[in-house]
PDB file of C-alpha atoms in Angstrom:
ATOM      1  CA  MET H  24      78.846  83.708 -22.884  1.00 45.00           C
ATOM      2  CA  LYS H  25      79.515  80.520 -20.820  1.00 50.00           C
ATOM      3  CA  LYS H  26      82.559  80.369 -18.590  1.00 50.00           C
ATOM      4  CA  PRO H  27      85.014  77.935 -19.719  1.00 52.00           C
ATOM      5  CA  GLY H  28      85.320  74.957 -17.613  1.00 52.00           C
ATOM      6  CA  GLY H  29      81.963  75.383 -16.010  1.00 51.00           C
ATOM      7  CA  THR H  30      79.563  72.283 -15.919  1.00 50.00           C
ATOM      8  CA  ALA H  31      76.420  72.534 -17.817  1.00 49.00           C
ATOM      9  CA  THR H  32      73.517  71.787 -15.561  1.00 50.00           C
ATOM     10  CA  GLN H  33      70.927  69.797 -17.459  1.00 51.00           C
ATOM     11  CA  LYS H  34      67.234  70.236 -16.397  1.00 51.00           C
ATOM     12  CA  SER H  35      65.384  67.071 -15.988  1.00 50.00           C
ATOM     13  CA  PRO H  36      62.030  67.335 -17.928  1.00 50.00           C
ATOM     14  CA  THR H  37      59.295  67.879 -15.955  1.00 52.00           C
ATOM     15  CA  THR H  38      56.812  64.804 -15.856  1.00 52.00           C
ATOM     16  CA  SER H  39      53.155  66.081 -16.316  1.00 56.00           C
ATOM     17  CA  ALA H  40      50.631  64.429 -14.049  1.00 56.00           C
ATOM     18  CA  PRO H  41      47.755  62.015 -15.943  1.00 60.00           C
ATOM     19  CA  PRO H  42      44.792  63.745 -16.616  1.00 61.00           C
ATOM     20  CA  PRO H  43      42.031  62.609 -13.961  1.00 61.00           C
ATOM     21  CA  ALA H  44      39.906  59.853 -15.090  1.00 59.00           C
ATOM     22  CA  LYS H  45      36.483  60.738 -16.419  1.00 61.00           C
ATOM     23  CA  LYS H  46      33.444  59.469 -14.720  1.00 61.00           C
ATOM     24  CA  PRO H  47      31.342  57.062 -16.639  1.00 60.00           C
ATOM     25  CA  ALA H  48      28.551  58.714 -18.099  1.00 61.00           C
ATOM     26  CA  THR H  49      24.973  57.414 -16.225  1.00 62.00           C
ATOM     27  CA  LEU H  50      22.551  56.592 -18.306  1.00 56.00           C
ATOM     28  CA  PRO H  51      19.166  58.039 -17.674  1.00 61.00           C
ATOM     29  CA  GLU H  52      16.746  56.177 -15.386  1.00 60.00           C
ATOM     30  CA  THR H  53      13.758  54.580 -16.775  1.00 58.00           C
ATOM     31  CA  THR H  54      10.943  52.624 -15.103  1.00 55.00           C
ATOM     32  CA  GLU H  55      10.359  50.333 -18.119  1.00 56.00           C
ATOM     33  CA  GLY H  56      12.289  47.127 -17.614  1.00 55.00           C
ATOM     34  CA  PHE H  57      11.260  45.318 -20.989  1.00 55.00           C
ATOM     35  CA  PRO H  58      12.813  45.913 -24.176  1.00 58.00           C
ATOM     36  CA  TRP H  59      11.428  47.904 -26.934  1.00 57.00           C
ATOM     37  CA  PRO H  60       8.872  45.836 -29.046  1.00 55.00           C
ATOM     38  CA  SER H  61      10.310  44.777 -32.278  1.00 57.00           C
ATOM     39  CA  SER H  62       9.040  46.493 -35.354  1.00 55.00           C
ATOM     40  CA  HIS H  63       8.935  43.205 -37.169  1.00 55.00           C
ATOM     41  CA  GLU H  64       5.392  41.607 -36.868  1.00 57.00           C
ATOM     42  CA  ILE H  65       5.394  37.980 -35.349  1.00 56.00           C
ATOM     43  CA  LYS H  66       4.164  35.721 -37.831  1.00 56.00           C
ATOM     44  CA  LYS H  67       1.516  33.437 -36.652  1.00 58.00           C
ATOM     45  CA  GLU H  68       1.804  29.542 -37.079  1.00 60.00           C
ATOM     46  CA  ALA H  69      -0.534  28.013 -39.410  1.00 64.00           C
ATOM     47  CA  ASN H  70      -2.723  25.199 -37.734  1.00 65.00           C
ATOM     48  CA  PRO H  71      -1.936  22.244 -39.817  1.00 64.00           C
ATOM     49  CA  PHE H  72      -5.322  20.767 -39.204  1.00 59.00           C
ATOM     50  CA  THR H  73      -7.123  23.431 -41.071  1.00 66.00           C
ATOM     51  CA  ASP H  74      -4.161  23.906 -43.578  1.00 61.00           C
ATOM     52  CA  ARG H  75      -5.716  23.797 -47.404  1.00 67.00           C
ATOM     53  CA  ASP H  76      -2.702  21.535 -48.517  1.00 66.00           C
ATOM     54  CA  TRP H  77      -3.656  17.804 -48.407  1.00 69.00           C
ATOM     55  CA  ARG H  78      -0.276  16.736 -47.705  1.00 73.00           C
ATOM     56  CA  MET H  79      -0.101  18.730 -44.574  1.00 71.00           C
ATOM     57  CA  LEU H  80      -3.503  17.416 -43.464  1.00 69.00           C
ATOM     58  CA  ILE H  81      -2.305  13.773 -43.666  1.00 76.00           C
ATOM     59  CA  TYR H  82       0.761  14.744 -41.815  1.00 71.00           C
ATOM     60  CA  ALA H  83      -1.013  16.186 -39.115  1.00 71.00           C
ATOM     61  CA  TRP H  84      -3.868  13.298 -38.570  1.00 74.00           C
ATOM     62  CA  SER H  85      -1.217  10.621 -39.128  1.00 78.00           C
ATOM     63  CA  GLY H  86       0.687  11.946 -36.446  1.00 76.00           C
ATOM     64  CA  LEU H  87      -2.239  12.459 -34.151  1.00 75.00           C
ATOM     65  CA  ALA H  88      -3.182   8.722 -34.839  1.00 77.00           C
ATOM     66  CA  VAL H  89       0.362   7.655 -34.000  1.00 78.00           C
ATOM     67  CA  ARG H  90       0.016   9.474 -30.521  1.00 78.00           C
ATOM     68  CA  LEU H  91      -3.159   8.079 -29.768  1.00 78.00           C
ATOM     69  CA  ALA H  92      -1.904   4.598 -30.827  1.00 78.00           C
ATOM     70  CA  ILE H  93       1.131   4.958 -28.455  1.00 81.00           C
ATOM     71  CA  ILE H  94      -1.375   6.169 -25.482  1.00 80.00           C
ATOM     72  CA  PHE H  95      -3.721   3.292 -25.926  1.00 72.00           C
ATOM     73  CA  THR H  96      -0.875   0.672 -26.174  1.00 76.00           C
ATOM     74  CA  LEU H  97       0.550   1.885 -22.842  1.00 74.00           C
ATOM     75  CA  ALA H  98      -2.774   2.095 -21.140  1.00 77.00           C
ATOM     76  CA  PHE H  99      -3.559  -1.591 -22.449  1.00 64.00           C
ATOM     77  CA  SER H 100      -0.071  -2.631 -21.315  1.00 65.00           C
ATOM     78  CA  VAL H 101      -0.812  -1.174 -17.705  1.00 72.00           C
ATOM     79  CA  PHE H 102      -3.952  -3.063 -17.509  1.00 62.00           C
ATOM     80  CA  GLN H 103      -2.765  -6.272 -18.595  1.00 66.00           C
ATOM     81  CA  PHE H 104      -0.204  -6.171 -16.052  1.00 57.00           C
ATOM     82  CA  LEU H 105      -2.302  -5.543 -13.156  1.00 63.00           C
ATOM     83  CA  ALA H 106      -4.779  -8.078 -14.612  1.00 60.00           C
ATOM     84  CA  ASN H 107      -1.748 -10.761 -14.376  1.00 66.00           C
ATOM     85  CA  GLN H 108      -0.679  -9.634 -11.133  1.00 67.00           C
ATOM     86  CA  GLU H 109      -4.371 -10.207  -9.707  1.00 82.00           C
ATOM     87  CA  GLN H 110      -4.288 -13.519 -11.497  1.00 87.00           C
ATOM     88  CA  LYS H 111      -1.279 -14.475  -9.732  1.00 91.00           C
ATOM     89  CA  ARG H 112      -2.872 -13.535  -6.165  1.00 91.00           C
ATOM     90  CA  VAL H 113      -5.862 -15.653  -7.141  1.00 92.00           C
ATOM     91  CA  GLU H 114      -4.004 -18.688  -8.017  1.00 93.00           C
ATOM     92  CA  GLN H 115      -1.774 -18.299  -4.734  1.00 93.00           C
ATOM     93  CA  THR H 116      -5.071 -17.926  -2.644  1.00 95.00           C
ATOM     94  CA  MET H 117      -6.526 -21.203  -4.305  1.00 95.00           C
ATOM     95  CA  SER H 118      -3.521 -23.058  -3.301  1.00 95.00           C
ATOM     96  CA  LEU H 119      -4.225 -22.152   0.260  1.00 95.00           C
ATOM     97  CA  VAL H 120      -7.682 -23.185  -0.323  1.00 96.00           C
ATOM     98  CA  GLU H 121      -6.394 -26.610  -1.476  1.00 96.00           C
ATOM     99  CA  LEU H 122      -4.224 -26.865   1.838  1.00 96.00           C
ATOM    100  CA  TRP H 123      -7.220 -25.800   3.871  1.00 96.00           C
ATOM    101  CA  GLU H 124      -9.193 -28.816   2.759  1.00 95.00           C
ATOM    102  CA  SER H 125      -6.295 -31.399   3.215  1.00 95.00           C
ATOM    103  CA  LYS H 126      -6.703 -34.223   5.506  1.00 95.00           C
ATOM    104  CA  ASP H 127      -4.491 -32.601   8.375  1.00 95.00           C
ATOM    105  CA  PHE H 128      -6.200 -29.355   8.464  1.00 96.00           C
ATOM    106  CA  GLN H 129      -9.926 -30.788   8.048  1.00 96.00           C
ATOM    107  CA  GLN H 130      -8.945 -32.840  11.344  1.00 96.00           C
ATOM    108  CA  ALA H 131      -7.850 -29.728  13.049  1.00 96.00           C
ATOM    109  CA  GLN H 132     -10.967 -28.047  12.112  1.00 96.00           C
ATOM    110  CA  ARG H 133     -13.210 -30.911  13.362  1.00 96.00           C
ATOM    111  CA  ALA H 134     -11.276 -31.057  16.715  1.00 96.00           C
ATOM    112  CA  LEU H 135     -12.027 -27.273  17.550  1.00 96.00           C
ATOM    113  CA  LYS H 136     -15.458 -27.362  16.443  1.00 95.00           C
ATOM    114  CA  GLU H 137     -16.266 -30.262  18.600  1.00 96.00           C
ATOM    115  CA  ARG H 138     -14.474 -28.932  21.612  1.00 96.00           C
ATOM    116  CA  LEU H 139     -16.225 -25.507  21.166  1.00 96.00           C
ATOM    117  CA  SER H 140     -19.689 -26.988  20.611  1.00 95.00           C
ATOM    118  CA  SER H 141     -19.430 -29.011  23.569  1.00 94.00           C
ATOM    119  CA  LEU H 142     -18.278 -25.859  25.975  1.00 95.00           C
ATOM    120  CA  ASN H 143     -21.194 -23.780  24.496  1.00 93.00           C
ATOM    121  CA  ALA H 144     -23.683 -26.379  25.118  1.00 92.00           C
ATOM    122  CA  LYS H 145     -22.263 -26.815  28.717  1.00 91.00           C
ATOM    123  CA  TYR H 146     -22.509 -23.147  29.344  1.00 90.00           C
ATOM    124  CA  ASP H 147     -25.425 -22.144  27.467  1.00 86.00           C
ATOM    125  CA  ASN H 148     -27.615 -21.356  30.497  1.00 85.00           C
ATOM    126  CA  LEU H 149     -25.111 -18.504  31.427  1.00 82.00           C
ATOM    127  CA  LEU H 150     -26.009 -16.527  28.604  1.00 80.00           C
ATOM    128  CA  SER H 151     -29.337 -14.301  28.158  1.00 79.00           C
ATOM    129  CA  ALA H 152     -31.715 -15.092  25.376  1.00 78.00           C
ATOM    130  CA  THR H 153     -30.770 -11.526  23.679  1.00 84.00           C
ATOM    131  CA  PRO H 154     -27.106 -10.947  25.055  1.00 85.00           C
ATOM    132  CA  SER H 155     -25.413  -7.703  24.300  1.00 89.00           C
ATOM    133  CA  PRO H 156     -22.292  -7.762  21.866  1.00 88.00           C
ATOM    134  CA  THR H 157     -20.046  -7.068  25.050  1.00 89.00           C
ATOM    135  CA  GLU H 158     -21.617 -10.031  27.002  1.00 88.00           C
ATOM    136  CA  GLU H 159     -21.213 -12.430  24.083  1.00 90.00           C
ATOM    137  CA  GLN H 160     -17.605 -11.262  23.669  1.00 90.00           C
ATOM    138  CA  VAL H 161     -16.775 -12.067  27.047  1.00 90.00           C
ATOM    139  CA  PHE H 162     -18.662 -15.525  26.978  1.00 92.00           C
ATOM    140  CA  ARG H 163     -16.774 -16.668  23.990  1.00 93.00           C
ATOM    141  CA  GLN H 164     -13.486 -15.547  25.319  1.00 93.00           C
ATOM    142  CA  ARG H 165     -13.942 -17.460  28.623  1.00 93.00           C
ATOM    143  CA  ILE H 166     -15.103 -20.720  26.342  1.00 95.00           C
ATOM    144  CA  GLY H 167     -12.107 -20.189  24.575  1.00 95.00           C
ATOM    145  CA  ILE H 168      -9.632 -19.864  27.542  1.00 95.00           C
ATOM    146  CA  GLU H 169     -11.232 -22.992  29.117  1.00 95.00           C
ATOM    147  CA  ALA H 170     -10.907 -24.938  25.648  1.00 95.00           C
ATOM    148  CA  MET H 171      -7.242 -24.772  26.179  1.00 95.00           C
ATOM    149  CA  THR H 172      -7.290 -26.325  29.447  1.00 94.00           C
ATOM    150  CA  ALA H 173      -7.242 -30.181  30.019  1.00 93.00           C
ATOM    151  CA  GLY H 174     -10.632 -30.447  31.214  1.00 92.00           C
ATOM    152  CA  GLY H 175     -12.045 -28.212  28.115  1.00 91.00           C
ATOM    153  CA  GLY H 176     -12.869 -31.514  26.263  1.00 90.00           C
ATOM    154  CA  THR H 177     -12.535 -35.281  25.927  1.00 92.00           C
ATOM    155  CA  MET H 178      -9.560 -34.988  23.626  1.00 94.00           C
ATOM    156  CA  PRO H 179      -6.300 -34.958  25.394  1.00 95.00           C
ATOM    157  CA  ILE H 180      -4.669 -31.271  25.916  1.00 95.00           C
ATOM    158  CA  ALA H 181      -1.504 -32.295  23.929  1.00 95.00           C
ATOM    159  CA  ASP H 182      -3.362 -33.561  20.963  1.00 95.00           C
ATOM    160  CA  PHE H 183      -5.808 -30.556  21.101  1.00 96.00           C
ATOM    161  CA  ASN H 184      -2.961 -28.103  20.955  1.00 96.00           C
ATOM    162  CA  ASP H 185      -1.491 -29.603  18.043  1.00 96.00           C
ATOM    163  CA  ASN H 186      -4.679 -29.212  16.035  1.00 96.00           C
ATOM    164  CA  PHE H 187      -4.900 -25.549  17.559  1.00 97.00           C
ATOM    165  CA  ASP H 188      -1.335 -24.830  16.408  1.00 96.00           C
ATOM    166  CA  ARG H 189      -1.899 -26.043  12.895  1.00 97.00           C
ATOM    167  CA  ILE H 190      -5.053 -23.732  12.628  1.00 97.00           C
ATOM    168  CA  VAL H 191      -2.821 -20.672  14.071  1.00 97.00           C
ATOM    169  CA  TYR H 192      -0.390 -21.790  11.580  1.00 97.00           C
ATOM    170  CA  PHE H 193      -2.637 -21.736   8.686  1.00 97.00           C
ATOM    171  CA  LEU H 194      -4.432 -18.471   9.633  1.00 97.00           C
ATOM    172  CA  ASN H 195      -1.025 -16.653  10.172  1.00 96.00           C
ATOM    173  CA  ARG H 196       0.043 -17.634   6.751  1.00 96.00           C
ATOM    174  CA  LEU H 197      -3.068 -16.593   5.135  1.00 96.00           C
ATOM    175  CA  SER H 198      -3.053 -13.188   6.702  1.00 96.00           C
ATOM    176  CA  ILE H 199       0.751 -12.794   6.001  1.00 95.00           C
ATOM    177  CA  CYS H 200      -0.246 -13.616   2.161  1.00 95.00           C
ATOM    178  CA  VAL H 201      -3.119 -11.050   2.096  1.00 94.00           C
ATOM    179  CA  GLU H 202      -1.486  -8.237   3.820  1.00 92.00           C
ATOM    180  CA  GLY H 203       1.660  -8.705   1.710  1.00 91.00           C
ATOM    181  CA  LYS H 204      -0.616  -8.433  -1.475  1.00 91.00           C
ATOM    182  CA  LEU H 205       0.566 -11.960  -2.375  1.00 92.00           C
ATOM    183  CA  CYS H 206      -3.039 -13.336  -2.130  1.00 94.00           C
ATOM    184  CA  SER H 207      -6.236 -11.835  -3.241  1.00 93.00           C
ATOM    185  CA  ARG H 208      -8.242 -10.317  -0.519  1.00 94.00           C
ATOM    186  CA  ASP H 209     -11.537 -10.674  -1.923  1.00 93.00           C
ATOM    187  CA  VAL H 210     -10.991 -14.358  -2.792  1.00 94.00           C
ATOM    188  CA  ALA H 211      -9.421 -15.028   0.932  1.00 95.00           C
ATOM    189  CA  ASP H 212     -12.476 -13.248   2.500  1.00 95.00           C
ATOM    190  CA  ALA H 213     -14.851 -15.096   0.693  1.00 95.00           C
ATOM    191  CA  TYR H 214     -13.396 -18.427   1.740  1.00 95.00           C
ATOM    192  CA  PHE H 215     -11.723 -17.726   5.492  1.00 96.00           C
ATOM    193  CA  ARG H 216     -12.919 -14.164   6.865  1.00 96.00           C
ATOM    194  CA  ASP H 217     -16.085 -15.666   8.492  1.00 95.00           C
ATOM    195  CA  TYR H 218     -14.064 -18.618  10.180  1.00 96.00           C
ATOM    196  CA  ALA H 219     -11.150 -16.221  11.091  1.00 96.00           C
ATOM    197  CA  VAL H 220     -13.386 -13.932  12.814  1.00 96.00           C
ATOM    198  CA  SER H 221     -14.952 -16.674  14.707  1.00 96.00           C
ATOM    199  CA  PHE H 222     -11.619 -18.215  15.704  1.00 97.00           C
ATOM    200  CA  TRP H 223     -10.652 -14.552  16.902  1.00 96.00           C
ATOM    201  CA  SER H 224     -13.694 -13.948  18.923  1.00 95.00           C
ATOM    202  CA  TYR H 225     -13.126 -17.254  20.784  1.00 96.00           C
ATOM    203  CA  PHE H 226      -9.366 -17.360  21.185  1.00 96.00           C
ATOM    204  CA  ALA H 227      -8.486 -13.686  21.495  1.00 95.00           C
ATOM    205  CA  GLY H 228      -8.238 -13.890  25.409  1.00 94.00           C
ATOM    206  CA  TYR H 229      -6.059 -16.753  25.394  1.00 95.00           C
ATOM    207  CA  ILE H 230      -4.036 -15.270  22.752  1.00 96.00           C
ATOM    208  CA  GLU H 231      -3.634 -12.139  24.891  1.00 95.00           C
ATOM    209  CA  LYS H 232      -2.482 -14.037  27.951  1.00 93.00           C
ATOM    210  CA  GLU H 233       0.190 -15.815  25.730  1.00 94.00           C
ATOM    211  CA  ARG H 234       1.556 -12.473  24.577  1.00 95.00           C
ATOM    212  CA  LYS H 235       1.791 -11.245  28.254  1.00 93.00           C
ATOM    213  CA  ALA H 236       3.637 -14.909  29.041  1.00 92.00           C
ATOM    214  CA  GLY H 237       6.396 -13.801  26.670  1.00 90.00           C
ATOM    215  CA  SER H 238       4.986 -14.221  23.095  1.00 89.00           C
ATOM    216  CA  ALA H 239       4.583 -10.454  22.157  1.00 91.00           C
ATOM    217  CA  ASN H 240       3.722 -11.178  18.607  1.00 93.00           C
ATOM    218  CA  TYR H 241       1.877 -14.487  18.872  1.00 95.00           C
ATOM    219  CA  ALA H 242      -1.069 -14.594  16.241  1.00 95.00           C
ATOM    220  CA  GLN H 243      -0.407 -10.719  15.335  1.00 95.00           C
ATOM    221  CA  ALA H 244      -0.870 -11.622  11.799  1.00 96.00           C
ATOM    222  CA  ILE H 245      -4.412 -12.843  12.508  1.00 96.00           C
ATOM    223  CA  GLU H 246      -5.295 -10.002  14.472  1.00 96.00           C
ATOM    224  CA  ASN H 247      -4.367  -7.607  11.718  1.00 95.00           C
ATOM    225  CA  TYR H 248      -6.626  -9.533   8.974  1.00 95.00           C
ATOM    226  CA  VAL H 249      -9.722  -9.714  11.316  1.00 95.00           C
ATOM    227  CA  ARG H 250      -9.330  -6.105  12.266  1.00 92.00           C
ATOM    228  CA  HIS H 251      -9.032  -4.846   8.606  1.00 87.00           C
ATOM    229  CA  GLY H 252     -12.020  -3.109   7.701  1.00 65.00           C
ATOM    230  CA  SER H 253     -13.599  -3.743  10.840  1.00 60.00           C
ATOM    231  CA  PRO H 254     -14.355  -0.857  13.395  1.00 53.00           C
ATOM    232  CA  PRO H 255     -12.085  -0.709  16.351  1.00 50.00           C
ATOM    233  CA  PRO H 256     -13.409  -2.680  19.502  1.00 51.00           C
ATOM    234  CA  ALA H 257     -15.287  -0.795  22.170  1.00 48.00           C
ATOM    235  CA  ASP H 258     -13.448  -0.552  25.548  1.00 43.00           C
ATOM    236  CA  SER H 259     -15.137  -2.720  28.122  1.00 39.00           C
ATOM    237  CA  LYS H 260     -14.761  -1.773  31.631  1.00 35.00           C
TER     238      LYS H 260
END
């Protein structure tokens, strides 16, 4: 029996601890990294060009014909574009030919030719009958340097300088046009390369002196044009 007036003590329900988490089951290790092959057999695609259905054959061959027509059209377009570009280069080069044959440039060509011919005849005895390329190069450069002096000919040096500058301007313009692929190199070579090479062989020494005097890029385009496709000059000591 419980005593009267006594306080009944209530016991708190005991909380049970959660069960420990189970470790995930580890899958068995395997050395095969590829999935199992499907049990269904892969059906091979039929070749439309060997199909017995005439509609499939027409579809296959017409598709091939369309692809070939597209490829041919693209190739022809590229060829036509390149041909038009070359035609424009030829036209630009021929405009320079017309300029070269104008009165002022013909006069400048005659002035240089007469002055160089006179100096070659004057110093002809200084060159042996069979000169080496180096000897001929040195001889021509000395002729070119003297041609740019007052005693280099009968024409006043101021007038000769005007003609010389006109030739330099034209050859620079031609060289820039060719190197920039605005002119046809083949047509330019046919008309002007021999003259440009001869001009450079005489006046390369004078041009080098002008560069050392302050005009660092003087006639640089002409040199680039003349040196194109030619072996580098041997160092003369």
